[in-house]
Tab-separated table of C-alpha atoms and ligand atoms in Angstrom:
chain	number	residue	atom	x	y	z
A	743	UNK	CA	-0.273	-0.066	0.160
A	744	UNK	CA	1.835	3.488	-1.201
A	745	UNK	CA	1.642	5.619	1.739
A	746	UNK	CA	1.834	8.875	2.310
A	747	UNK	CA	3.514	10.496	5.470
A	748	UNK	CA	2.849	13.420	6.669
A	749	UNK	CA	4.959	15.566	9.111
A	750	UNK	CA	3.124	19.556	9.833
A	751	UNK	CA	4.691	22.013	11.104
A	752	UNK	CA	3.258	25.380	12.092
A	753	UNK	CA	5.139	27.227	8.576
A	754	UNK	CA	6.477	23.493	7.018
A	755	UNK	CA	5.618	20.408	5.850
A	756	UNK	CA	7.410	17.224	5.763
A	757	UNK	CA	6.132	14.092	3.744
A	758	UNK	CA	7.706	10.870	2.472
A	759	UNK	CA	5.150	8.091	0.174
A	760	UNK	CA	6.457	4.962	1.313
A	761	UNK	CA	4.991	1.663	-0.165
A	762	UNK	CA	4.355	-0.313	3.077
A	763	UNK	CA	4.405	-3.492	0.879
A	764	UNK	CA	8.008	-3.581	0.177
A	765	UNK	CA	8.980	-1.039	2.496
A	766	UNK	CA	10.172	0.731	-0.315
A	767	UNK	CA	10.488	4.485	0.093
A	768	UNK	CA	9.816	6.312	-3.656
A	769	UNK	CA	9.716	10.016	-2.072
A	770	UNK	CA	10.178	12.742	0.370
A	771	UNK	CA	10.726	16.504	0.596
A	772	UNK	CA	9.887	19.820	2.353
A	773	UNK	CA	7.657	22.691	2.180
A	774	UNK	CA	8.616	25.222	3.945
A	775	UNK	CA	7.766	28.607	4.667
A	776	UNK	CA	4.134	28.394	4.387
A	777	UNK	CA	2.042	31.275	5.057
A	778	UNK	CA	5.208	33.323	4.729
A	779	UNK	CA	7.449	35.401	1.718
A	780	UNK	CA	9.877	33.128	-0.051
A	781	UNK	CA	8.797	29.605	0.591
A	782	UNK	CA	9.652	27.183	-1.286
A	783	UNK	CA	9.892	23.251	-1.960
A	784	UNK	CA	12.035	20.746	-1.464
A	785	UNK	CA	11.690	17.154	-3.526
A	786	UNK	CA	13.817	13.840	-3.405
A	787	UNK	CA	12.543	11.153	-6.072
A	788	UNK	CA	14.437	8.475	-4.370
A	789	UNK	CA	14.510	5.589	-7.261
A	790	UNK	CA	15.492	7.851	-9.856
A	791	UNK	CA	17.936	10.282	-7.317
A	792	UNK	CA	16.639	13.440	-8.941
A	793	UNK	CA	15.998	16.602	-6.483
A	794	UNK	CA	14.614	20.060	-6.478
A	795	UNK	CA	14.467	22.967	-5.206
A	796	UNK	CA	11.989	25.433	-6.473
A	797	UNK	CA	9.897	28.993	-4.586
A	798	UNK	CA	6.885	28.502	-4.794
A	799	UNK	CA	4.136	30.470	-3.083
A	800	UNK	CA	2.565	28.274	-0.452
A	801	UNK	CA	-0.218	29.809	1.793
A	802	UNK	CA	-1.296	27.584	3.800
A	803	UNK	CA	-0.766	23.524	4.516
A	804	UNK	CA	-3.741	22.813	1.267
A	805	UNK	CA	-1.438	24.838	-1.052
A	806	UNK	CA	1.241	22.813	0.443
A	807	UNK	CA	-0.470	19.754	-0.003
A	808	UNK	CA	-1.213	20.853	-3.427
A	809	UNK	CA	1.783	20.953	-4.517
A	810	UNK	CA	3.227	17.747	-2.973
A	811	UNK	CA	1.059	16.631	-4.884
A	812	UNK	CA	2.432	18.053	-7.876
A	813	UNK	CA	4.967	16.785	-7.824
A	814	UNK	CA	3.843	13.345	-6.709
A	815	UNK	CA	2.499	12.366	-10.284
A	816	UNK	CA	5.040	14.653	-12.038
A	817	UNK	CA	6.089	12.755	-15.232
A	818	UNK	CA	9.301	13.426	-15.023
A	819	UNK	CA	10.371	14.224	-10.729
A	820	UNK	CA	7.421	12.439	-9.550
A	821	UNK	CA	7.020	8.748	-8.590
A	822	UNK	CA	3.326	7.608	-8.943
A	823	UNK	CA	0.526	8.043	-12.390
A	824	UNK	CA	-1.893	10.053	-9.609
A	825	UNK	CA	-3.235	11.289	-6.534
A	826	UNK	CA	-5.318	8.000	-7.106
A	827	UNK	CA	-2.285	5.356	-5.918
A	828	UNK	CA	-2.360	7.022	-2.816
A	829	UNK	CA	-3.585	5.327	-0.765
A	830	UNK	CA	-3.884	6.471	2.445
A	831	UNK	CA	-2.528	9.166	4.052
A	832	UNK	CA	-1.128	8.868	8.254
A	833	UNK	CA	0.155	11.976	10.351
A	834	UNK	CA	3.124	13.015	12.789
A	835	UNK	CA	1.523	13.967	15.928
A	836	UNK	CA	3.382	15.099	18.952
A	837	UNK	CA	0.789	14.701	21.348
A	838	UNK	CA	-2.530	13.031	21.654
A	839	UNK	CA	-2.734	13.675	25.621
A	840	UNK	CA	-4.124	10.865	27.116
A	841	UNK	CA	-6.907	9.997	25.024
A	842	UNK	CA	-4.862	8.036	22.157
A	843	UNK	CA	-3.199	5.415	23.193
A	844	UNK	CA	-2.811	3.820	19.403
A	845	UNK	CA	-2.740	5.426	16.430
A	846	UNK	CA	-6.267	5.795	15.232
A	847	UNK	CA	-8.384	6.519	11.908
A	848	UNK	CA	-9.511	9.344	11.481
A	849	UNK	CA	-12.723	10.591	12.605
A	850	UNK	CA	-14.959	13.802	13.664
A	851	UNK	CA	-14.828	12.559	17.418
A	852	UNK	CA	-10.816	11.451	16.105
A	853	UNK	CA	-10.924	15.521	15.421
A	854	UNK	CA	-12.651	16.290	18.661
A	855	UNK	CA	-10.119	14.841	20.479
A	856	UNK	CA	-6.992	16.433	19.275
A	857	UNK	CA	-8.122	20.125	19.091
A	858	UNK	CA	-8.418	19.287	23.678
A	859	UNK	CA	-4.684	18.168	23.138
A	860	UNK	CA	-3.950	21.938	22.019
A	861	UNK	CA	-3.374	22.802	25.901
A	862	UNK	CA	-0.394	20.588	25.776
A	863	UNK	CA	0.983	20.849	22.862
A	864	UNK	CA	-0.572	24.464	21.047
A	865	UNK	CA	1.651	24.794	18.090
A	866	UNK	CA	2.372	21.620	16.920
A	867	UNK	CA	-1.385	20.812	17.302
A	868	UNK	CA	-2.419	23.684	15.763
A	869	UNK	CA	-0.032	23.001	12.408
A	870	UNK	CA	-1.341	19.259	12.342
A	871	UNK	CA	-4.923	20.100	11.887
A	872	UNK	CA	-3.862	22.330	9.825
A	873	UNK	CA	-2.655	19.584	7.913
A	874	UNK	CA	-4.539	17.435	8.451
A	875	UNK	CA	-7.561	19.634	6.840
A	876	UNK	CA	-4.569	20.298	4.237
A	877	UNK	CA	-4.747	16.540	3.365
A	878	UNK	CA	-8.888	17.355	3.542
A	879	UNK	CA	-9.229	19.570	0.852
A	880	UNK	CA	-6.359	17.522	-1.462
A	881	UNK	CA	-7.566	14.070	-1.312
A	882	UNK	CA	-11.072	14.566	-0.124
A	883	UNK	CA	-12.330	10.473	0.812
A	884	UNK	CA	-8.878	9.799	1.002
A	885	UNK	CA	-8.376	7.575	4.907
A	886	UNK	CA	-5.988	8.915	6.745
A	887	UNK	CA	-4.967	7.980	10.196
A	888	UNK	CA	-2.899	9.523	13.100
A	889	UNK	CA	0.356	8.483	14.253
A	890	UNK	CA	1.143	9.592	18.075
A	891	UNK	CA	4.587	10.590	19.464
A	892	UNK	CA	2.970	10.324	23.114
A	893	UNK	CA	0.937	6.895	22.031
A	894	UNK	CA	3.632	4.403	22.961
A	895	UNK	CA	4.361	6.008	26.837
A	896	UNK	CA	0.749	5.284	26.954
A	897	UNK	CA	1.789	1.942	28.984
A	898	UNK	CA	3.401	3.536	32.321
A	899	UNK	CA	2.379	3.106	35.361
A	900	UNK	CA	0.627	5.567	37.630
A	901	UNK	CA	4.338	5.974	39.497
A	902	UNK	CA	5.618	6.962	36.991
A	903	UNK	CA	3.688	8.878	35.348
A	904	UNK	CA	1.592	11.122	38.013
A	905	UNK	CA	4.501	13.897	39.756
A	906	UNK	CA	4.205	14.457	43.188
A	907	UNK	CA	2.209	17.292	43.354
A	908	UNK	CA	-1.227	18.521	44.540
A	909	UNK	CA	-3.606	15.180	43.227
A	910	UNK	CA	-6.480	18.033	42.211
A	911	UNK	CA	-3.440	19.705	39.477
A	912	UNK	CA	-2.956	15.789	37.560
A	913	UNK	CA	-7.417	15.887	37.637
A	914	UNK	CA	-7.911	19.518	36.652
A	915	UNK	CA	-5.025	20.432	33.954
A	916	UNK	CA	-3.701	16.610	32.954
A	917	UNK	CA	-0.248	17.467	34.990
A	918	UNK	CA	1.535	14.127	34.187
A	919	UNK	CA	3.789	12.172	32.109
A	920	UNK	CA	4.083	11.857	28.651
A	921	UNK	CA	6.776	11.973	26.992
A	922	UNK	CA	7.654	12.218	23.808
A	923	UNK	CA	9.524	10.752	20.279
A	924	UNK	CA	7.203	7.676	21.170
A	925	UNK	CA	7.402	6.503	16.967
A	926	UNK	CA	11.111	6.574	17.904
A	927	UNK	CA	11.283	4.620	21.413
A	928	UNK	CA	8.805	1.753	19.747
A	929	UNK	CA	10.576	0.881	16.774
A	930	UNK	CA	14.163	0.531	17.770
A	931	UNK	CA	13.632	-1.155	21.344
A	932	UNK	CA	11.394	-3.534	18.789
A	933	UNK	CA	14.038	-4.214	16.447
A	934	UNK	CA	16.449	-4.372	19.383
A	935	UNK	CA	14.367	-6.785	20.760
A	936	UNK	CA	14.054	-8.204	17.217
A	937	UNK	CA	18.066	-8.586	17.186
A	938	UNK	CA	18.146	-10.163	20.980
A	939	UNK	CA	16.454	-12.747	19.513
A	940	UNK	CA	14.377	-14.051	23.069
A	941	UNK	CA	10.713	-13.176	23.518
A	942	UNK	CA	9.950	-9.713	24.010
A	943	UNK	CA	8.545	-10.606	27.315
A	944	UNK	CA	11.299	-11.350	28.460
A	945	UNK	CA	13.656	-8.015	27.135
A	946	UNK	CA	14.650	-5.017	28.805
A	947	UNK	CA	16.433	-1.997	27.098
A	948	UNK	CA	16.565	1.019	27.491
A	949	UNK	CA	16.476	2.740	24.362
A	950	UNK	CA	18.565	6.428	23.658
A	951	UNK	CA	17.518	9.047	21.473
A	952	UNK	CA	19.814	11.290	21.362
A	953	UNK	CA	19.165	14.835	19.241
A	954	UNK	CA	18.632	18.340	18.906
A	955	UNK	CA	15.390	17.019	21.488
A	956	UNK	CA	16.242	13.824	23.219
A	957	UNK	CA	14.560	11.115	25.447
A	958	UNK	CA	15.755	7.911	26.535
A	959	UNK	CA	13.044	5.371	28.003
A	960	UNK	CA	13.105	2.052	29.855
A	961	UNK	CA	11.221	-0.818	27.340
A	962	UNK	CA	10.878	-4.110	29.841
A	963	UNK	CA	8.536	-6.393	27.631
A	964	UNK	CA	8.254	-4.346	24.720
A	965	UNK	CA	6.029	-1.587	27.085
A	966	UNK	CA	7.358	1.374	28.383
A	967	UNK	CA	8.267	1.692	31.968
A	968	UNK	CA	9.045	4.318	32.235
A	969	UNK	CA	10.378	7.639	29.947
A	970	UNK	CA	13.102	11.302	30.213
A	971	UNK	CA	10.323	13.608	28.689
A	972	UNK	CA	7.590	14.597	30.713
A	973	UNK	CA	4.320	17.150	30.461
A	974	UNK	CA	6.391	18.601	28.173
A	975	UNK	CA	9.150	18.151	25.619
A	976	UNK	CA	11.839	19.897	28.341
A	977	UNK	CA	12.894	17.413	30.761
A	978	UNK	CA	15.078	14.780	31.017
A	979	UNK	CA	18.693	15.016	29.676
A	980	UNK	CA	20.383	17.925	28.344
A	981	UNK	CA	19.620	18.963	25.118
A	982	UNK	CA	20.454	21.039	21.984
A	983	UNK	CA	18.683	24.265	23.701
A	984	UNK	CA	16.781	22.780	25.955
A	985	UNK	CA	17.846	22.717	29.844
A	986	UNK	CA	16.608	19.468	30.536
A	987	UNK	CA	15.901	18.461	34.749
A	988	UNK	CA	16.824	21.317	36.294
A	989	UNK	CA	15.529	21.349	40.008
A	990	UNK	CA	11.749	23.520	40.043
A	991	UNK	CA	13.016	25.913	42.139
A	992	UNK	CA	15.486	27.641	40.034
A	993	UNK	CA	11.744	29.167	37.821
A	994	UNK	CA	10.598	31.487	40.301
A	995	UNK	CA	14.092	32.546	41.525
A	996	UNK	CA	15.709	32.908	38.132
A	997	UNK	CA	12.051	34.789	37.115
A	998	UNK	CA	12.921	36.968	40.079
A	999	UNK	CA	16.552	37.548	40.327
A	1000	UNK	CA	16.201	38.589	36.116
A	1001	UNK	CA	12.499	40.126	36.071
A	1002	UNK	CA	11.301	37.718	33.722
A	1003	UNK	CA	7.964	36.323	32.293
A	1004	UNK	CA	6.629	32.945	32.227
A	1005	UNK	CA	7.124	33.256	28.605
A	1006	UNK	CA	10.428	34.612	29.327
A	1007	UNK	CA	11.599	31.874	31.257
A	1008	UNK	CA	10.204	29.451	29.139
A	1009	UNK	CA	11.835	31.172	26.401
A	1010	UNK	CA	15.338	30.715	28.652
A	1011	UNK	CA	14.523	26.726	29.390
A	1012	UNK	CA	13.571	26.596	25.595
A	1013	UNK	CA	15.524	28.476	23.250
A	1014	UNK	CA	18.136	29.360	25.445
A	1015	UNK	CA	19.817	26.434	27.401
A	1016	UNK	CA	21.330	23.187	26.177
A	1017	UNK	CA	24.316	22.762	24.546
A	1018	UNK	CA	24.125	26.251	23.501
A	1019	UNK	CA	23.528	27.976	26.825
A	1020	UNK	CA	26.456	26.178	28.215
A	1021	UNK	CA	28.918	26.084	25.132
A	1022	UNK	CA	28.211	29.944	24.663
A	1023	UNK	CA	28.236	28.721	21.111
A	1024	UNK	CA	25.908	26.546	19.358
A	1025	UNK	CA	23.370	24.521	20.180
A	1026	UNK	CA	24.852	21.926	17.285
A	1027	UNK	CA	27.014	18.974	19.004
A	1028	UNK	CA	28.991	18.292	15.426
A	1029	UNK	CA	30.502	22.159	16.105
A	1030	UNK	CA	31.001	21.341	20.210
A	1031	UNK	CA	32.478	18.300	18.669
A	1032	UNK	CA	34.869	20.135	16.880
A	1033	UNK	CA	35.904	22.338	20.079
A	1034	UNK	CA	36.852	19.165	21.817
A	1035	UNK	CA	38.998	17.826	19.014
A	1036	UNK	CA	41.372	21.122	18.838
A	1037	UNK	CA	41.890	21.006	22.388
A	1038	UNK	CA	42.392	24.078	24.932
A	1039	UNK	CA	43.949	26.328	22.133
A	1040	UNK	CA	40.593	26.724	20.796
A	1041	UNK	CA	38.543	29.030	23.469
A	1042	UNK	CA	35.628	27.665	23.572
A	1043	UNK	CA	36.861	24.379	24.226
A	1044	UNK	CA	35.616	24.518	28.302
A	1045	UNK	CA	32.669	25.104	27.220
A	1046	UNK	CA	32.248	22.916	25.187
A	1047	UNK	CA	33.740	19.389	26.787
A	1048	UNK	CA	31.377	20.977	29.400
A	1049	UNK	CA	28.650	20.675	27.516
A	1050	UNK	CA	29.165	17.435	26.741
A	1051	UNK	CA	30.173	15.678	29.393
A	1052	UNK	CA	27.056	16.964	31.317
A	1053	UNK	CA	24.683	15.353	28.208
A	1054	UNK	CA	27.074	12.043	29.202
A	1055	UNK	CA	26.154	12.921	32.840
A	1056	UNK	CA	22.602	12.606	32.191
A	1057	UNK	CA	22.739	9.782	29.961
A	1058	UNK	CA	24.660	7.524	32.619
A	1059	UNK	CA	21.969	8.571	34.807
A	1060	UNK	CA	18.597	7.460	32.957
A	1061	UNK	CA	20.005	4.283	31.918
A	1062	UNK	CA	21.040	3.002	35.507
A	1063	UNK	CA	17.936	3.888	37.325
A	1064	UNK	CA	15.622	2.633	34.260
A	1065	UNK	CA	17.819	-0.038	35.258
A	1066	UNK	CA	16.525	-0.653	38.476
A	1067	UNK	CA	13.356	0.428	37.548
A	1068	UNK	CA	13.679	-2.867	35.420
A	1069	UNK	CA	15.798	-4.927	37.662
A	1070	UNK	CA	17.723	-6.055	34.665
A	1071	UNK	CA	19.243	-4.293	31.390
A	1072	UNK	CA	19.677	-6.961	28.276
A	1073	UNK	CA	20.535	-3.780	26.111
A	1074	UNK	CA	20.339	0.445	25.559
A	1075	UNK	CA	20.264	1.048	22.066
A	1076	UNK	CA	21.497	4.428	20.436
A	1077	UNK	CA	19.357	6.991	17.407
A	1078	UNK	CA	18.847	9.586	16.115
A	1079	UNK	CA	21.435	13.020	14.940
A	1080	UNK	CA	23.886	12.323	17.243
A	1081	UNK	CA	23.298	8.770	18.845
A	1082	UNK	CA	23.372	7.600	15.100
A	1083	UNK	CA	25.988	10.324	14.148
A	1084	UNK	CA	28.908	10.973	17.631
A	1085	UNK	CA	30.938	8.128	18.396
A	1086	UNK	CA	32.840	10.255	20.495
A	1087	UNK	CA	29.397	10.901	22.747
A	1088	UNK	CA	28.400	7.298	22.753
A	1089	UNK	CA	32.428	5.527	23.779
A	1090	UNK	CA	31.896	8.248	26.570
A	1091	UNK	CA	28.796	7.150	28.278
A	1092	UNK	CA	29.244	3.273	27.595
A	1093	UNK	CA	32.952	3.713	29.033
A	1094	UNK	CA	33.079	2.975	32.831
A	1095	UNK	CA	29.717	0.888	33.046
A	1096	UNK	CA	31.158	-2.595	33.654
A	1097	UNK	CA	29.287	-2.393	36.742
A	1098	UNK	CA	26.115	-2.377	34.461
A	1099	UNK	CA	27.201	-5.198	33.074
A	1100	UNK	CA	27.929	-3.231	29.837
A	1101	UNK	CA	31.439	-3.305	27.788
A	1102	UNK	CA	32.378	-1.508	25.347
A	1103	UNK	CA	34.068	-2.020	21.400
A	1104	UNK	CA	35.736	0.985	20.707
A	1105	UNK	CA	37.062	-0.042	17.657
A	1106	UNK	CA	33.876	-1.374	16.384
A	1107	UNK	CA	32.145	2.701	17.232
A	1108	UNK	CA	35.188	3.925	16.205
A	1109	UNK	CA	34.391	2.083	12.711
A	1110	UNK	CA	30.903	3.658	12.428
A	1111	UNK	CA	31.033	7.377	13.243
A	1112	UNK	CA	27.872	7.497	10.878
A	1113	UNK	CA	25.074	4.357	11.555
A	1114	UNK	CA	23.047	3.763	8.601
A	1115	UNK	CA	22.268	0.402	9.398
A	1116	UNK	CA	21.663	-1.884	12.884
A	1117	UNK	CA	24.857	-1.698	14.832
A	1118	UNK	CA	26.728	-3.435	17.687
A	1119	UNK	CA	29.040	-1.301	19.615
A	1120	UNK	CA	29.688	-3.439	22.425
A	1121	UNK	CA	32.121	-6.411	23.084
A	1122	UNK	CA	30.666	-10.090	22.042
A	1123	UNK	CA	31.085	-11.072	25.525
A	1124	UNK	CA	29.343	-7.547	26.747
A	1125	UNK	CA	26.460	-9.303	29.567
A	1126	UNK	CA	24.456	-6.567	28.354
A	1127	UNK	CA	24.519	-5.240	24.092
A	1128	UNK	CA	24.965	-1.488	23.006
A	1129	UNK	CA	23.487	-1.027	19.201
A	1130	UNK	CA	23.285	2.648	17.459
A	1131	UNK	CA	19.974	1.314	15.164
A	1132	UNK	CA	18.925	4.166	12.871
A	1133	UNK	CA	15.464	5.058	13.599
A	1134	UNK	CA	12.701	4.905	10.988
A	1135	UNK	CA	9.727	6.924	12.342
A	1136	UNK	CA	7.875	7.557	8.703
A	1137	UNK	CA	7.728	4.161	8.354
A	1138	UNK	CA	6.311	2.992	11.599
A	1139	UNK	CA	3.847	5.926	10.462
A	1140	UNK	CA	2.858	4.334	7.217
A	1141	UNK	CA	3.083	1.050	8.601
A	1142	UNK	CA	0.297	1.818	10.778
A	1143	UNK	CA	-1.412	3.562	8.812
A	1144	UNK	CA	-1.201	0.526	6.194
A	1145	UNK	CA	-2.968	-1.607	9.265
A	1146	UNK	CA	-5.687	0.916	9.991
A	1147	UNK	CA	-7.362	0.615	6.886
A	1148	UNK	CA	-6.560	-2.939	5.753
A	1149	UNK	CA	-9.044	-2.581	8.173
A	1150	UNK	CA	-11.704	-1.479	6.708
B	243	LIG	P1	16.323	16.877	15.732
B	243	LIG	O1	15.971	16.716	17.237
B	243	LIG	O2	15.639	17.999	15.284
B	243	LIG	O3	15.402	16.241	15.066
B	243	LIG	P2	18.020	15.469	15.351
B	243	LIG	O4	17.953	14.061	15.403
B	243	LIG	O5	18.731	15.779	13.125
B	243	LIG	O6	17.721	16.471	15.246
B	243	LIG	O7	19.720	16.066	15.717
B	243	LIG	C1	20.339	16.860	15.731
B	243	LIG	C2	21.608	16.933	16.234
B	243	LIG	O8	22.486	15.493	15.237
B	243	LIG	C3	22.842	18.268	16.315
B	243	LIG	O9	23.217	18.443	17.522
B	243	LIG	C4	23.405	17.493	15.114
B	243	LIG	O10	24.856	17.408	15.220
B	243	LIG	C5	23.415	16.040	15.101
B	243	LIG	N1	23.999	14.986	13.824
B	243	LIG	C6	22.464	14.892	13.435
B	243	LIG	N2	23.081	14.813	11.476
B	243	LIG	C7	24.979	14.618	11.929
B	243	LIG	C8	25.865	14.512	11.611
B	243	LIG	N3	25.209	13.580	9.838
B	243	LIG	N4	27.095	13.972	11.175
B	243	LIG	C9	27.067	15.014	12.972
B	243	LIG	N5	25.967	14.750	13.482
B	243	LIG	C10	24.926	14.707	13.214
């Protein structure tokens, strides 16, 4: 089945056309600056190896969708003859609140519940609603499925998702841990379980999705027991520009000292912290790594090293905590931009972890700086397997969509 996977942001729309029978990616691309000046589409036809980048006016997501379909059916740069060859659409949705614990086909009730998720992720949810509306306008009658980043984490027990605040905060406002990157954690933990070769029910896996945004999950028996992101994606480990876990009392303290509004302190923690805040010069791990490689002669060396060491320390703590929570550990998985492309960080995390049964294979890690296929980086006699597994959220979205549509 050909599924068009849509990831709608507030001013962007990413897409992939995937054949779920053969797991073939036909085309992918992104529309940027939708609704603004200089909107453009970048389209890649994977089979023919063609790339196009073109400015094109798009006043809203519906126009972006029309353009995407135009490119997909174009005789030169397209990959299908007509829109009829798209059997379904699968949307990536960032937040499903407590309403959605699995992927679901769109209907009026689902749409109404999604609308309520605006409370948790306003910008993302509004963007998803625009993407869905765009598809409804461009391809009326085509089945649409929603696949939620939060759904995989819905298996957590209350002791993992309820915060020790007055209970009314949970009841009145839904303040609880929801987590994020669930689709990625689900994909890599399932891949890892296959590699371990024992029944999923018996597996204990820590998945480290480390990118610009990062989260770590404890997946026991195929179900999430805990995850590092919380009510919002600000919690957990240090990230590109997000601070991760801090003492909550720091928030009112900073507000008072710096005379900040809630919006300003939110901005400080989400956009000016993490790698960027600590290093003082970049949120990108490549820049930090290059400053570290230069050594102390580079003026950014000390703080770049500190930023990376903080992340290393954070990840180690989560691996330790989640091993305790699961009462054991079979495997640690690294994935996403940094997990797949930063061997230095992987090494920092995995060294001095013998107590946890991790015997790191430095040579295997060094030999795979950029991982595009499942790669083992622990020694053969390591009690705990350590792997780098490239994530593929779009494939999960396409497959979930195809499975739901097949049941119609
Ligand atoms: P997002 O959370 O926005 O999806 P990514 O998963 O793409 O982010 O991760 C972005 C991070 O991954 C950046 O810090 C970047 O330095 C790093 N990264 C991505 N690709 C590469 C690469 N090819 N080589 C080195 N680092 C990379």
